Amino acid sequence: MRKGVRDMASGGLSLLRERDLLSTFRSLDDSPRSFFENQQAVTLPQALYPVVSDDVNRALTNVVSLALPEDYTAMTDTLIDLLSLLKETFSDKTWREAVLPAARSHAVASLIHECPFTRHSFSRPRGYPGDAGLIDFVYRHPAARAAQEAATEAGRTVMAFTVNVTACEAVRHRRSILAAKIDEVATRREMPSILSVASGHLREAELSIALKAGRIGRLLALDQDAESLAVVDGYQGSVSHTIEARQATVRQILAGKTGLGRFDLIYAAGLYDYLDARVAARLTSVLFDHLHEGGQLLIPNFLWGVREEAYMEVFMDWYLLYRTPSEIESFAQGIAPETIRSKRYTEDAAGTIGYLEIEKV
């Protein structure tokens, strides 16, 4: 089992979580007994990849049998469990080179891609994973309604299931947390300045009471995507004229080429889920330097144990960097301790996203 993976709740045919059901996999016939007893990941030689592919195809064909003409709910639920089990069973190398390609080439992929949420992620219309348009599906935002209505009825049942899983609920909760932080800083500081890094569509602005009440002095939204920033620009008229959109990349921020100024609150909603540890630590230090005295930096990151991880990789081509609490806390390792007034790590109720909050002296 992969490092840090927690016990995961299972839906659908929960017996798929039982490893003795893998006894039908011919590719595992010669696996040592320790695999079944200690849940050790199995690495297979490339010569056995065709056997793995055959095993995966047979298992997925059984899953497809659960599909009803206008309802793929049971199929989707069971598929998520099956893929999660396979990702735990096989080593990263065997998963990446044998299991995942076999799953993507199976007929179940065309059924799953009737879901506009899943298909949007896999097709990457903006050229990169996890774009703001995809997160609008998670938020159940009106901006995603047209794509949902254009999907097949069965495809909509896939979406109804996938956007209600624990991971998506955690993202919706994260939006509420960010809006609450915006409101909270307005109670501590008069007309505070706020920076949102990799802002996407800045949907938390819609939930902020302080923004709509005119109690925020400045909210600067940075993103690499001009299409996302065009949406943010629209909030100047509908939410607050203090919202400002600016195009910038993480590389430019790290190089100090953005002339950002200083802020009372800085946050990055989903950015750190894509940054390697070294870049994450460097960025944390740079952003911390952009805080006013008493300013706060808030960094969320997904934790290990997301049941849907394998589904996301196979059918959404969506990869996140999951971390342990200690790895998230290590983002602050480059900050001089004497400049930190407080450092706090918290998690959402489901233990899906961890939050690091650092306050400057």
Short mmCIF file of C-alpha atoms in Angstrom, two decimals:
data_model
loop_
_atom_site.label_atom_id
_atom_site.label_comp_id
_atom_site.label_asym_id
_atom_site.label_seq_id
_atom_site.Cartn_x
_atom_site.Cartn_y
_atom_site.Cartn_z
CA MET A 1 0.00 0.00 0.00
CA ARG A 2 1.26 3.46 -0.88
CA LYS A 3 2.83 5.58 1.82
CA GLY A 4 0.38 7.60 3.84
CA VAL A 5 -2.78 6.11 2.34
CA ARG A 6 -5.51 6.04 4.94
CA ASP A 7 -8.40 3.61 5.31
CA MET A 8 -10.87 4.60 2.61
CA ALA A 9 -14.64 4.31 2.77
CA SER A 10 -15.96 2.08 0.02
CA GLY A 11 -19.15 2.42 -1.96
CA GLY A 12 -20.90 0.21 -4.50
CA LEU A 13 -19.88 -3.41 -4.34
CA SER A 14 -17.69 -3.01 -1.28
CA LEU A 15 -16.52 -6.60 -1.58
CA LEU A 16 -14.25 -5.37 -4.35
CA ARG A 17 -12.08 -4.14 -1.51
CA GLU A 18 -11.42 -7.77 -0.54
CA ARG A 19 -8.18 -8.89 -2.08
CA ASP A 20 -9.21 -12.51 -2.36
CA LEU A 21 -11.38 -11.46 -5.31
CA LEU A 22 -8.14 -10.83 -7.19
CA SER A 23 -7.61 -14.59 -7.21
CA THR A 24 -9.23 -14.53 -10.68
CA PHE A 25 -6.34 -12.40 -11.97
CA ARG A 26 -4.01 -14.78 -13.79
CA SER A 27 -1.28 -12.11 -13.66
CA LEU A 28 -1.18 -12.59 -9.88
CA ASP A 29 -1.02 -16.40 -9.90
CA ASP A 30 2.65 -16.45 -8.93
CA SER A 31 2.51 -13.54 -6.47
CA PRO A 32 3.94 -14.40 -3.06
CA ARG A 33 1.61 -15.10 -0.19
CA SER A 34 2.93 -11.95 1.52
CA PHE A 35 1.07 -9.87 -1.06
CA PHE A 36 -2.27 -11.07 0.22
CA GLU A 37 -1.26 -10.98 3.87
CA ASN A 38 0.62 -7.67 3.99
CA GLN A 39 -0.96 -5.76 1.08
CA GLN A 40 2.37 -5.38 -0.68
CA ALA A 41 2.27 -3.77 -4.12
CA VAL A 42 3.14 -6.17 -6.94
CA THR A 43 5.62 -5.35 -9.67
CA LEU A 44 5.33 -7.58 -12.72
CA PRO A 45 7.75 -8.07 -15.61
CA GLN A 46 6.82 -6.50 -18.91
CA ALA A 47 6.31 -9.95 -20.41
CA LEU A 48 3.21 -10.31 -18.20
CA TYR A 49 1.62 -7.01 -19.26
CA PRO A 50 -0.64 -8.72 -21.84
CA VAL A 51 -1.93 -10.96 -19.05
CA VAL A 52 -2.53 -7.92 -16.85
CA SER A 53 -4.39 -6.27 -19.71
CA ASP A 54 -6.59 -9.33 -20.14
CA ASP A 55 -7.33 -9.43 -16.40
CA VAL A 56 -8.25 -5.75 -16.33
CA ASN A 57 -10.45 -6.09 -19.40
CA ARG A 58 -12.40 -8.95 -17.90
CA ALA A 59 -12.89 -7.08 -14.64
CA LEU A 60 -14.06 -3.93 -16.42
CA THR A 61 -16.44 -5.88 -18.63
CA ASN A 62 -18.08 -7.18 -15.47
CA VAL A 63 -18.39 -3.60 -14.24
CA VAL A 64 -20.02 -2.48 -17.51
CA SER A 65 -22.72 -5.08 -16.97
CA LEU A 66 -23.99 -2.85 -14.14
CA ALA A 67 -24.79 -0.01 -16.57
CA LEU A 68 -28.45 0.68 -17.24
CA PRO A 69 -29.54 2.45 -20.45
CA GLU A 70 -30.04 5.80 -18.73
CA ASP A 71 -28.26 5.28 -15.42
CA TYR A 72 -24.55 4.56 -14.92
CA THR A 73 -24.56 5.21 -11.18
CA ALA A 74 -23.89 1.66 -10.01
CA MET A 75 -21.30 1.18 -12.75
CA THR A 76 -19.47 4.37 -11.75
CA ASP A 77 -19.50 3.60 -8.05
CA THR A 78 -18.13 0.10 -8.59
CA LEU A 79 -15.62 1.31 -11.18
CA ILE A 80 -14.12 3.80 -8.72
CA ASP A 81 -13.70 1.01 -6.16
CA LEU A 82 -12.20 -1.41 -8.67
CA LEU A 83 -9.64 1.08 -9.96
CA SER A 84 -8.70 2.07 -6.42
CA LEU A 85 -8.13 -1.58 -5.56
CA LEU A 86 -6.01 -2.13 -8.67
CA LYS A 87 -3.89 0.95 -7.93
CA GLU A 88 -3.23 -0.35 -4.42
CA THR A 89 -2.50 -3.86 -5.68
CA PHE A 90 0.05 -3.12 -8.38
CA SER A 91 3.26 -1.13 -8.10
CA ASP A 92 3.39 2.35 -9.60
CA LYS A 93 5.33 1.04 -12.59
CA THR A 94 2.90 -1.79 -13.35
CA TRP A 95 -0.07 0.50 -12.76
CA ARG A 96 1.31 3.18 -15.07
CA GLU A 97 2.55 0.89 -17.87
CA ALA A 98 -0.03 -1.92 -17.87
CA VAL A 99 -3.17 -1.34 -15.79
CA LEU A 100 -3.91 2.28 -16.71
CA PRO A 101 -3.49 1.83 -20.50
CA ALA A 102 -5.70 -1.27 -20.40
CA ALA A 103 -8.43 0.59 -18.52
CA ARG A 104 -8.33 3.59 -20.85
CA SER A 105 -8.67 1.41 -23.94
CA HIS A 106 -11.66 -0.52 -22.57
CA ALA A 107 -15.18 0.24 -23.82
CA VAL A 108 -16.10 1.55 -20.37
CA ALA A 109 -14.11 4.70 -21.16
CA SER A 110 -16.59 5.83 -23.81
CA LEU A 111 -19.45 5.38 -21.35
CA ILE A 112 -17.69 7.28 -18.58
CA HIS A 113 -16.77 10.10 -20.96
CA GLU A 114 -20.44 10.79 -21.53
CA CYS A 115 -20.00 12.65 -18.23
CA PRO A 116 -19.16 16.29 -19.10
CA PHE A 117 -17.12 16.70 -15.91
CA THR A 118 -14.91 13.67 -16.59
CA ARG A 119 -14.62 14.41 -20.31
CA HIS A 120 -13.65 18.05 -19.71
CA SER A 121 -10.81 16.96 -17.45
CA PHE A 122 -9.54 14.32 -19.88
CA SER A 123 -9.68 16.59 -22.93
CA ARG A 124 -7.97 19.55 -21.19
CA PRO A 125 -9.59 22.28 -23.32
CA ARG A 126 -7.31 24.94 -21.83
CA GLY A 127 -4.20 22.79 -22.24
CA TYR A 128 -3.54 21.96 -18.58
CA PRO A 129 -5.15 19.83 -15.85
CA GLY A 130 -7.56 21.07 -13.21
CA ASP A 131 -8.54 24.27 -15.00
CA ALA A 132 -11.12 26.68 -13.59
CA GLY A 133 -13.79 25.40 -15.95
CA LEU A 134 -13.40 21.95 -14.43
CA ILE A 135 -13.65 23.30 -10.89
CA ASP A 136 -16.92 24.99 -11.87
CA PHE A 137 -18.37 21.50 -12.34
CA VAL A 138 -17.26 20.66 -8.81
CA TYR A 139 -18.85 23.85 -7.48
CA ARG A 140 -22.06 23.02 -9.37
CA HIS A 141 -21.73 26.55 -10.69
CA PRO A 142 -24.23 27.92 -13.24
CA ALA A 143 -21.34 28.41 -15.67
CA ALA A 144 -21.13 24.62 -16.09
CA ARG A 145 -24.85 24.10 -16.55
CA ALA A 146 -24.88 24.25 -20.36
CA ALA A 147 -22.35 21.43 -20.67
CA GLN A 148 -24.29 19.36 -18.17
CA GLU A 149 -27.57 19.86 -20.00
CA ALA A 150 -25.95 18.90 -23.33
CA ALA A 151 -24.77 15.53 -21.95
CA THR A 152 -26.65 12.27 -22.26
CA GLU A 153 -28.97 11.32 -19.43
CA ALA A 154 -26.63 8.48 -18.49
CA GLY A 155 -23.65 10.83 -18.61
CA ARG A 156 -25.42 13.15 -16.20
CA THR A 157 -25.79 10.28 -13.74
CA VAL A 158 -22.01 9.78 -13.83
CA MET A 159 -21.53 13.46 -13.12
CA ALA A 160 -24.14 13.46 -10.36
CA PHE A 161 -22.18 10.71 -8.65
CA THR A 162 -18.64 11.98 -9.24
CA VAL A 163 -19.21 15.58 -8.15
CA ASN A 164 -20.69 14.30 -4.89
CA VAL A 165 -17.73 12.19 -3.78
CA THR A 166 -15.77 13.21 -0.68
CA ALA A 167 -12.95 14.85 -2.65
CA CYS A 168 -15.34 17.18 -4.49
CA GLU A 169 -17.19 17.98 -1.29
CA ALA A 170 -13.81 18.96 0.19
CA VAL A 171 -13.20 21.35 -2.72
CA ARG A 172 -16.59 22.99 -2.20
CA HIS A 173 -15.80 23.30 1.50
CA ARG A 174 -12.42 24.82 0.61
CA ARG A 175 -14.24 27.54 -1.34
CA SER A 176 -16.30 28.35 1.75
CA ILE A 177 -13.18 28.42 3.93
CA LEU A 178 -11.48 30.89 1.59
CA ALA A 179 -14.53 33.15 1.55
CA ALA A 180 -14.65 33.03 5.35
CA LYS A 181 -10.94 33.99 5.54
CA ILE A 182 -11.61 37.00 3.32
CA ASP A 183 -14.41 38.05 5.65
CA GLU A 184 -12.33 37.35 8.75
CA VAL A 185 -9.41 39.54 7.69
CA ALA A 186 -11.86 42.39 7.16
CA THR A 187 -12.77 42.17 10.86
CA ARG A 188 -9.09 42.47 11.87
CA ARG A 189 -7.88 45.08 9.41
CA GLU A 190 -9.53 48.14 7.95
CA MET A 191 -9.84 47.81 4.16
CA PRO A 192 -7.32 44.93 3.96
CA SER A 193 -5.39 43.91 0.86
CA ILE A 194 -5.67 40.29 -0.29
CA LEU A 195 -3.78 38.20 -2.83
CA SER A 196 -5.21 35.07 -4.45
CA VAL A 197 -2.50 33.04 -6.22
CA ALA A 198 -3.60 30.81 -9.12
CA SER A 199 -7.06 32.25 -8.57
CA GLY A 200 -8.93 30.44 -11.32
CA HIS A 201 -12.39 31.97 -11.58
CA LEU A 202 -12.17 33.31 -8.00
CA ARG A 203 -15.57 31.81 -7.19
CA GLU A 204 -15.05 32.34 -3.45
CA ALA A 205 -15.62 36.05 -4.17
CA GLU A 206 -19.30 35.24 -4.75
CA LEU A 207 -19.57 33.96 -1.16
CA SER A 208 -17.72 36.79 0.59
CA ILE A 209 -19.88 39.16 2.59
CA ALA A 210 -17.01 41.61 3.14
CA LEU A 211 -16.31 41.99 -0.58
CA LYS A 212 -19.93 42.76 -1.40
CA ALA A 213 -20.16 45.17 1.55
CA GLY A 214 -17.16 47.17 0.34
CA ARG A 215 -14.93 46.31 3.30
CA ILE A 216 -11.97 45.00 1.26
CA GLY A 217 -9.42 47.53 0.04
CA ARG A 218 -7.90 45.39 -2.68
CA LEU A 219 -8.16 41.82 -3.90
CA LEU A 220 -5.53 40.92 -6.49
CA ALA A 221 -6.20 37.71 -8.41
CA LEU A 222 -3.15 36.19 -10.13
CA ASP A 223 -3.43 33.41 -12.68
CA GLN A 224 -1.58 32.18 -15.75
CA ASP A 225 -4.83 31.70 -17.69
CA ALA A 226 -6.22 34.76 -19.48
CA GLU A 227 -9.59 33.03 -19.88
CA SER A 228 -9.89 32.62 -16.12
CA LEU A 229 -8.89 36.23 -15.54
CA ALA A 230 -11.58 37.41 -17.95
CA VAL A 231 -14.13 35.80 -15.64
CA VAL A 232 -12.51 37.48 -12.63
CA ASP A 233 -12.74 40.85 -14.40
CA GLY A 234 -16.50 40.41 -14.50
CA TYR A 235 -16.63 40.47 -10.71
CA GLN A 236 -15.56 44.11 -10.67
CA GLY A 237 -19.12 45.04 -11.59
CA SER A 238 -21.06 42.26 -9.88
CA VAL A 239 -19.14 41.79 -6.60
CA SER A 240 -16.58 44.55 -5.92
CA HIS A 241 -14.69 47.17 -7.88
CA THR A 242 -11.64 46.42 -5.70
CA ILE A 243 -11.07 43.08 -7.45
CA GLU A 244 -8.12 43.22 -9.83
CA ALA A 245 -7.02 40.50 -12.26
CA ARG A 246 -3.43 40.10 -13.38
CA GLN A 247 -1.73 37.44 -15.49
CA ALA A 248 1.36 35.89 -13.90
CA THR A 249 3.02 32.51 -13.54
CA VAL A 250 4.58 30.84 -10.51
CA ARG A 251 7.95 31.22 -12.17
CA GLN A 252 7.48 34.98 -12.44
CA ILE A 253 6.46 35.19 -8.79
CA LEU A 254 9.53 33.23 -7.72
CA ALA A 255 11.73 35.48 -9.85
CA GLY A 256 10.29 38.60 -8.21
CA LYS A 257 9.09 40.00 -11.52
CA THR A 258 5.51 40.76 -10.55
CA GLY A 259 5.77 43.83 -8.30
CA LEU A 260 2.98 42.53 -6.13
CA GLY A 261 3.33 44.74 -3.08
CA ARG A 262 2.25 43.59 0.39
CA PHE A 263 -0.93 42.00 1.68
CA ASP A 264 -2.86 41.22 4.83
CA LEU A 265 -3.98 37.83 3.49
CA ILE A 266 -2.47 35.62 0.82
CA TYR A 267 -3.93 32.28 -0.20
CA ALA A 268 -3.55 29.74 -2.99
CA ALA A 269 -6.63 27.55 -3.41
CA GLY A 270 -5.48 24.50 -5.39
CA LEU A 271 -2.03 25.47 -6.63
CA TYR A 272 0.07 23.45 -4.20
CA ASP A 273 -1.56 20.20 -5.32
CA TYR A 274 0.59 20.53 -8.48
CA LEU A 275 3.90 21.82 -7.08
CA ASP A 276 6.82 19.61 -6.16
CA ALA A 277 8.10 19.98 -2.61
CA ARG A 278 11.09 22.16 -3.48
CA VAL A 279 9.08 24.67 -5.49
CA ALA A 280 6.31 24.64 -2.88
CA ALA A 281 8.77 25.58 -0.13
CA ARG A 282 10.35 28.35 -2.23
CA LEU A 283 6.97 29.80 -3.16
CA THR A 284 5.85 29.74 0.47
CA SER A 285 8.88 31.79 1.49
CA VAL A 286 8.35 34.30 -1.32
CA LEU A 287 4.66 34.73 -0.56
CA PHE A 288 5.39 35.09 3.16
CA ASP A 289 7.74 37.96 2.33
CA HIS A 290 4.80 39.73 0.64
CA LEU A 291 2.79 39.86 3.87
CA HIS A 292 2.31 42.94 5.99
CA GLU A 293 3.16 42.60 9.67
CA GLY A 294 0.49 40.39 11.20
CA GLY A 295 -0.51 39.15 7.74
CA GLN A 296 -1.58 35.56 7.14
CA LEU A 297 -0.69 33.01 4.47
CA LEU A 298 -3.13 30.12 3.90
CA ILE A 299 -2.09 27.03 1.92
CA PRO A 300 -4.38 24.04 1.30
CA ASN A 301 -3.19 20.68 -0.11
CA PHE A 302 -4.91 17.35 -0.67
CA LEU A 303 -3.97 14.59 1.74
CA TRP A 304 -3.32 10.95 0.94
CA GLY A 305 -6.33 8.65 0.97
CA VAL A 306 -8.59 10.01 -1.77
CA ARG A 307 -10.73 7.09 -2.88
CA GLU A 308 -11.16 8.54 -6.39
CA GLU A 309 -7.44 9.01 -7.11
CA ALA A 310 -7.22 6.08 -9.54
CA TYR A 311 -10.41 7.09 -11.39
CA MET A 312 -9.03 10.63 -11.74
CA GLU A 313 -5.80 9.33 -13.25
CA VAL A 314 -7.38 6.86 -15.67
CA PHE A 315 -10.45 8.63 -17.00
CA MET A 316 -9.75 12.28 -16.16
CA ASP A 317 -5.97 12.37 -16.79
CA TRP A 318 -5.88 14.41 -13.58
CA TYR A 319 -2.93 13.95 -11.26
CA LEU A 320 -2.50 15.66 -7.91
CA LEU A 321 0.42 15.65 -5.48
CA TYR A 322 -1.06 14.21 -2.29
CA ARG A 323 0.82 14.85 0.92
CA THR A 324 1.01 13.94 4.58
CA PRO A 325 0.43 16.57 7.28
CA SER A 326 4.15 16.78 8.00
CA GLU A 327 4.90 17.33 4.31
CA ILE A 328 2.40 20.19 4.21
CA GLU A 329 3.89 21.73 7.34
CA SER A 330 7.33 21.50 5.75
CA PHE A 331 6.30 24.13 3.18
CA ALA A 332 7.35 26.67 5.83
CA GLN A 333 10.84 25.24 6.30
CA GLY A 334 12.53 28.10 4.43
CA ILE A 335 10.99 30.85 6.54
CA ALA A 336 13.09 32.27 9.37
CA PRO A 337 11.43 31.10 12.62
CA GLU A 338 11.79 34.50 14.26
CA THR A 339 9.56 36.04 11.57
CA ILE A 340 6.68 33.65 12.28
CA ARG A 341 4.17 34.69 14.92
CA SER A 342 2.16 31.49 14.64
CA LYS A 343 1.90 28.42 12.48
CA ARG A 344 -1.19 26.22 12.50
CA TYR A 345 -2.10 23.04 10.65
CA THR A 346 -5.72 21.93 10.37
CA GLU A 347 -7.79 19.52 8.28
CA ASP A 348 -11.35 19.48 7.06
CA ALA A 349 -13.78 17.17 8.84
CA ALA A 350 -13.25 14.33 6.37
CA GLY A 351 -9.44 14.55 6.52
CA THR A 352 -9.29 15.18 2.77
CA ILE A 353 -7.54 18.56 2.57
CA GLY A 354 -4.92 19.87 4.99
CA TYR A 355 -4.50 23.61 5.63
CA LEU A 356 -1.31 25.36 6.67
CA GLU A 357 -1.79 28.85 8.07
CA ILE A 358 1.24 31.00 8.84
CA GLU A 359 1.06 34.42 10.50
CA LYS A 360 3.85 36.94 10.20
CA VAL A 361 5.28 38.77 13.22
#
